[in-house]
Short mmCIF file of C-alpha atoms in Angstrom, two decimals:
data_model
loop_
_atom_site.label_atom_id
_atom_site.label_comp_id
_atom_site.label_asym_id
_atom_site.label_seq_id
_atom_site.Cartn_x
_atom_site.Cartn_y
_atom_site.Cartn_z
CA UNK A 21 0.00 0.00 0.00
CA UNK A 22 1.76 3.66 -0.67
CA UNK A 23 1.38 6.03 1.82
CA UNK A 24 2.59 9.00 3.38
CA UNK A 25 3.28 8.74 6.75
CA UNK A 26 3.72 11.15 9.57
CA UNK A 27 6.70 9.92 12.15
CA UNK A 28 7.82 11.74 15.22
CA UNK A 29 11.41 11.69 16.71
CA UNK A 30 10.93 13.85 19.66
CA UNK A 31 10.94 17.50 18.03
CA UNK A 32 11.92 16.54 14.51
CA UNK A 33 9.01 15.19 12.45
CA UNK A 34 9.89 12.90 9.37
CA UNK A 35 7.51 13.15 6.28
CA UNK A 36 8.14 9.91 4.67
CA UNK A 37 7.31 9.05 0.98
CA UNK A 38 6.25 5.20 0.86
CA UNK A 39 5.25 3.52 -2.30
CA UNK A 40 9.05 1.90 -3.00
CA UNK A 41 7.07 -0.59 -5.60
CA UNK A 42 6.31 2.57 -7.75
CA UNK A 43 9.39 4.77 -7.01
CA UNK A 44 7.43 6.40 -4.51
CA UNK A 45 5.63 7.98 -7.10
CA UNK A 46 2.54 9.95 -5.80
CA UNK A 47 -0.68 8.80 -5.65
CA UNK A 48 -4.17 10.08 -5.16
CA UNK A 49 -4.42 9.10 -1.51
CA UNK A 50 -0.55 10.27 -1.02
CA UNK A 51 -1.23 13.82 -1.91
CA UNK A 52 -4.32 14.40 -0.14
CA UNK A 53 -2.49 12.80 2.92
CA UNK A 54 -0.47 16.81 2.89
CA UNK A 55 -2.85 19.16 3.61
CA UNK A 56 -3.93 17.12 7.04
CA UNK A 57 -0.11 16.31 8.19
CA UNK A 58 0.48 20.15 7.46
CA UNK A 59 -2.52 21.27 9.71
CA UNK A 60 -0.93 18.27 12.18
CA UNK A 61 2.50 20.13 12.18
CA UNK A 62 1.14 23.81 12.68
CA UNK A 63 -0.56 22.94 15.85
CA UNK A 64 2.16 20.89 17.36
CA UNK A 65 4.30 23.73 19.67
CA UNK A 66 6.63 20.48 20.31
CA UNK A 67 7.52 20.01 17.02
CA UNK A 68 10.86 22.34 15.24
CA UNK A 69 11.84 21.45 12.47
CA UNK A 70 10.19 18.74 9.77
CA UNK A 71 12.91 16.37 7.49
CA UNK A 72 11.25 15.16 4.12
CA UNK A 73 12.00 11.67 3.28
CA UNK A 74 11.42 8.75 0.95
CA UNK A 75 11.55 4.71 1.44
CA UNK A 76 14.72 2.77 -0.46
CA UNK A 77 14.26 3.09 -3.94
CA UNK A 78 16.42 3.67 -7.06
CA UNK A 79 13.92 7.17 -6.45
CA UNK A 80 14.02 9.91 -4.17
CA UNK A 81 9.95 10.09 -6.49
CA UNK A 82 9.57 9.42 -9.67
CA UNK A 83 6.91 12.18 -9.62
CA UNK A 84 3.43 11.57 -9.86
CA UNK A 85 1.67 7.78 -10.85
CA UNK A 86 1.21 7.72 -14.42
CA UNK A 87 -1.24 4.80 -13.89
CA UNK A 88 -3.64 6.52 -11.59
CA UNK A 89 -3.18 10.66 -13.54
CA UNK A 90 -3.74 8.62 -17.11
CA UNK A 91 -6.98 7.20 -16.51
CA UNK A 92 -8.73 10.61 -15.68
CA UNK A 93 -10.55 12.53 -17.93
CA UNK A 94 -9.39 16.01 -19.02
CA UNK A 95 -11.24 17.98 -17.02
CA UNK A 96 -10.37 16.22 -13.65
CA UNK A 97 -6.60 15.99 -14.73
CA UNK A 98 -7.04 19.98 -14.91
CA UNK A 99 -9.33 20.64 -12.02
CA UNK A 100 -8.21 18.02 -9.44
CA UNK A 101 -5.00 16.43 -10.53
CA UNK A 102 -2.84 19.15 -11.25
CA UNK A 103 -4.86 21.86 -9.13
CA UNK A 104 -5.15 20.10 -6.13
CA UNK A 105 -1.47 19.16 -6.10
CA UNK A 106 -0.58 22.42 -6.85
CA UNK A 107 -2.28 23.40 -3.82
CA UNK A 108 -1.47 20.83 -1.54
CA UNK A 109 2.30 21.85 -2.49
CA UNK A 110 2.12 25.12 -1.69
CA UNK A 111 0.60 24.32 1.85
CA UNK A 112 3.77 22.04 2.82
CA UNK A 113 6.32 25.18 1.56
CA UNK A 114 4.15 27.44 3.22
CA UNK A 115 4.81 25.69 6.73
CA UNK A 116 5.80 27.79 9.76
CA UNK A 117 8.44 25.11 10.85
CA UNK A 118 11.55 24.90 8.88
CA UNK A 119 11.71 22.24 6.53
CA UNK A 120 14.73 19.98 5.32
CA UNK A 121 14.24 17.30 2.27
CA UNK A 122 16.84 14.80 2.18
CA UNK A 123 17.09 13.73 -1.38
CA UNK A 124 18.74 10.28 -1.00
CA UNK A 125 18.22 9.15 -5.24
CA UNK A 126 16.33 10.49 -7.84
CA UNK A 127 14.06 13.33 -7.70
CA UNK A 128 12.33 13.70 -11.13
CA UNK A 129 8.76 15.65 -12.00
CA UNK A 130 6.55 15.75 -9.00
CA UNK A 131 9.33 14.32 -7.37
CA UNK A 132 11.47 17.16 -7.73
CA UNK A 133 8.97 19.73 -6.81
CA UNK A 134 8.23 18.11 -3.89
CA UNK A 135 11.61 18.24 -2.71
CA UNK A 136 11.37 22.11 -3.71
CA UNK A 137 8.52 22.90 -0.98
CA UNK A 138 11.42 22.39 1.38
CA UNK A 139 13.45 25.18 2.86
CA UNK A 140 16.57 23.30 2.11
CA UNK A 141 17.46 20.46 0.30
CA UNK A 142 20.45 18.03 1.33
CA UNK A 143 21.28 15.51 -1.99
CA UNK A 144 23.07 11.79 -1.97
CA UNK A 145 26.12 12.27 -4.75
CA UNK A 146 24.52 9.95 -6.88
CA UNK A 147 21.06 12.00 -7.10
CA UNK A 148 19.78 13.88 -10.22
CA UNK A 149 17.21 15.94 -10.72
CA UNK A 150 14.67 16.16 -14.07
CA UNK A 151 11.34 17.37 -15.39
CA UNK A 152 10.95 14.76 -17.69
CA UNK A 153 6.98 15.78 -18.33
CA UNK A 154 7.27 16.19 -22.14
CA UNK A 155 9.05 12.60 -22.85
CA UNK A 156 5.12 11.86 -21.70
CA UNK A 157 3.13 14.52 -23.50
CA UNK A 158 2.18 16.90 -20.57
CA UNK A 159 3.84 19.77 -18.44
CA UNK A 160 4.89 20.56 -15.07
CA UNK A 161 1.61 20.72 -12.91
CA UNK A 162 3.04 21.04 -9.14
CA UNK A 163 5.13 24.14 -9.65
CA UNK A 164 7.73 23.30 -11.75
CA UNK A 165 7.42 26.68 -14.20
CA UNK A 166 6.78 28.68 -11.08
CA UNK A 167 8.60 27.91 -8.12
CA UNK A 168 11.38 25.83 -9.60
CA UNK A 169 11.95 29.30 -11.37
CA UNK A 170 13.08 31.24 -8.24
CA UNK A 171 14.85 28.32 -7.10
CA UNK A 172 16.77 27.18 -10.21
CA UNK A 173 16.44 30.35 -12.43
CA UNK A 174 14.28 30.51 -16.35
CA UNK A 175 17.78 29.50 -18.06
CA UNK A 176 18.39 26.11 -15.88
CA UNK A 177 14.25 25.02 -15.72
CA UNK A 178 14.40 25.08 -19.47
CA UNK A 179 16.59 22.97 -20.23
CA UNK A 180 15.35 20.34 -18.04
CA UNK A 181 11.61 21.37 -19.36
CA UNK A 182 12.68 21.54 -22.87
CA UNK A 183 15.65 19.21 -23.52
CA UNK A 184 15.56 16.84 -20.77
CA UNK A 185 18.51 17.18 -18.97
CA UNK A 186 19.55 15.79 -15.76
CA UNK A 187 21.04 18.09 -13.25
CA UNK A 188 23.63 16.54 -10.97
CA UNK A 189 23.82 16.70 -7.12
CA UNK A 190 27.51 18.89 -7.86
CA UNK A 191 25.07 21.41 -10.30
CA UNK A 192 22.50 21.36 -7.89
CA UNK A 193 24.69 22.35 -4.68
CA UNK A 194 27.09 24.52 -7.04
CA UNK A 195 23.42 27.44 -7.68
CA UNK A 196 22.58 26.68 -4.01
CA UNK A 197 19.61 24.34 -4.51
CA UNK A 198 21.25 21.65 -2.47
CA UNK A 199 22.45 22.88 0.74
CA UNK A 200 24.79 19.90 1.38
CA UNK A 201 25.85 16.82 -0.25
CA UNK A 202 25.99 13.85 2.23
CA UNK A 203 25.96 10.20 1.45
CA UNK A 204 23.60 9.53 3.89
CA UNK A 205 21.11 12.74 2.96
CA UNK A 206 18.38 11.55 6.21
CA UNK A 207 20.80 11.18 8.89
CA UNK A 208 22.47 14.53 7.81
CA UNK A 209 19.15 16.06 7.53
CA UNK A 210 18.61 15.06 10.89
CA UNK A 211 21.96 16.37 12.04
CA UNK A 212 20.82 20.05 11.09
CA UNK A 213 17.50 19.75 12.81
CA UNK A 214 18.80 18.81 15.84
CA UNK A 215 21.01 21.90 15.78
CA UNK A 216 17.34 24.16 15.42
CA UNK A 217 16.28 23.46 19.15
CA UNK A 218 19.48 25.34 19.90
CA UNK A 219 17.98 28.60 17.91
CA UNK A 220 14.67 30.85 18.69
CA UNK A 221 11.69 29.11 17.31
CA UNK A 222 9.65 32.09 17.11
CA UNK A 223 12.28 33.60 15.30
CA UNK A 224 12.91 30.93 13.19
CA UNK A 225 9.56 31.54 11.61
CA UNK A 226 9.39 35.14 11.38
CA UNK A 227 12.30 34.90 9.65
CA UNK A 228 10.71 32.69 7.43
CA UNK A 229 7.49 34.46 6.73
CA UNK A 230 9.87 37.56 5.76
CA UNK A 231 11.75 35.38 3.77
CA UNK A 232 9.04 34.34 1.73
CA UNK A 233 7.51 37.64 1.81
CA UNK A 234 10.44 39.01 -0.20
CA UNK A 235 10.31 36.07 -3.03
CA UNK A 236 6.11 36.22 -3.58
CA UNK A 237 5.83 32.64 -1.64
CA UNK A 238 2.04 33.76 -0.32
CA UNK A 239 3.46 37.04 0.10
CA UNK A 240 -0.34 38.46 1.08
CA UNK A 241 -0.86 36.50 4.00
CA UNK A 242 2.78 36.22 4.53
CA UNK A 243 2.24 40.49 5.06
CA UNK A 244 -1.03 40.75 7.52
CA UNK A 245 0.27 37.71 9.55
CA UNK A 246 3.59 39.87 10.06
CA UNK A 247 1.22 43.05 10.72
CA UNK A 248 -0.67 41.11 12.89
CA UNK A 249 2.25 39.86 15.27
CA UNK A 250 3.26 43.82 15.43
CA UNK A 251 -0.58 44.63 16.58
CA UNK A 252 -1.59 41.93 18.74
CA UNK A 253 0.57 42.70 21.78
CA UNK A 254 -0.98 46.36 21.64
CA UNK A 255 -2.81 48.38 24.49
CA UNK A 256 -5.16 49.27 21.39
CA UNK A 257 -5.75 45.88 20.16
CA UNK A 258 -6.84 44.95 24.01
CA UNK A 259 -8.90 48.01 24.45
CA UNK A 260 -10.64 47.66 20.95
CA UNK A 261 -11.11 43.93 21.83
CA UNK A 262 -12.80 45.15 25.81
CA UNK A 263 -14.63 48.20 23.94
CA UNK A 264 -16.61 45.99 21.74
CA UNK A 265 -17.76 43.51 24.78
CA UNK A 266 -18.67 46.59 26.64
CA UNK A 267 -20.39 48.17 23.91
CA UNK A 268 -18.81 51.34 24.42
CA UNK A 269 -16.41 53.93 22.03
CA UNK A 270 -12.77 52.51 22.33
CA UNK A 271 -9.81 54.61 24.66
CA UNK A 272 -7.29 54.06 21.82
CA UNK A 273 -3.78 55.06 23.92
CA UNK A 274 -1.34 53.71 21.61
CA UNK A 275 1.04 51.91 24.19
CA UNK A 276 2.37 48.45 24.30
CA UNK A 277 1.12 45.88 26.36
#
């Protein structure tokens, strides 16, 4: 059975790709296992730092299952296929805690834009990275013209869009898109999260809303959540908050609480 499971070592969770019989390739019940897991993560105030991870394979993922994509018709390869794994994406690189995807082998398509939702990326020597879509007939769907761009740059994603070529774990780390190069990508992985719990946590992830603020990764709600954390610990917010219980005009002081 593939799955994607949820594992806890104390305050590092693992994310772990399962289907080793497909190359962990994604299916239908995988990807709708990330927006729950996400919403898991958020509200676990024990949990600092999340490592992405896949079962043995020759594959870090193959991408998504050809099998279960090529039996849908048009309209729900548009509306749920590619949309709702667009979406689901963009929840897991929009998580507050910081994120590390070990790449141990191949990380091609989906694969590979998976891997991209993470804040860094630590690659096995031997891993590559592709977007073979077109040797298939279709395009990128989970990001891969849109956030692969920021990450990789326009020149780099086409020629792995385009031409087909494979990008080495050396390329990859030489631009910056691999942090590290370890032969053992998890247990380094979990090396760096361990070091986290040694760091802020809130500021950790105000750093990383700001981050992504500057680079358009939800940059509106990136914004008001920032404006929010400056507000909340306001006299005003308090009195405005007592004012309206009272039903009476607010006594707007403008101190700090």
């Amino acid at each position: 059975m593939s799955a994607l499971h949820l594992i806890r070592h104390g305050p590092v969770a693992e994310l772990k790709l399962d289907n080793p019989g497909k190359l962990n390739a994604f299916t239908l019940e995988m990807l709708r296992a990330v927006e729950p897991i996400c919403d898991d993560l958020e509200r676990d105030p024990g949990i600092l730092a999340v490592i992405i991870t896949a079962a043995d394979s020759k594959a870090f993922c193959a991408g998504a299952d050809i099998l279960e994509w090529s039996e849908l018709s048009p309209y729900e390869f548009a509306r749920h296929w590619v949309r709702e794994g667009h979406r689901v994406f963009d929840r897991l690189a929009r998580l507050s805690k910081p994120t590390i995807a070990a790449v141990g082998a191949h990380a091609f398509g989906g694969g590979l834009e998976f891997a991209a939702t993470a804040d860094i990326r630590i690659m096995a020597p031997g891993a590559t990275l592709a977007l073979p879509e077109a040797s298939v007939g279709i395009v990128p769907g989970w990001s891969g013209t849109q956030r692969l761009i920021r990450l990789l740059g326009e020149p780099l994603v086409k020629e792995m869009a385009l031409f087909g070529r494979r990008i080495s774990a050396t390329r990859a780390h030489s631009i910056g898109f691999a942090a590290d190069i370890a032969e053992d990508p998890r247990s380094f992985a979990f090396e760096c999260a361990q070091k986290l719990s040694a760091r802020s946590q809130h500021a950790s992830e105000v750093a990383k809303y700001m981050i992504h603020a500057a680079v358009g990764e939800d940059r509106g709600a990136m914004i008001e959540t920032l404006g929010a954390g400056m507000i909340s610990p306001t006299d005003d917010r308090n009195e405005g908050v007592a004012a309206f219980r009272e039903k009476r005009k607010p006594n707007f002081s403008g101190n700090q609480s």
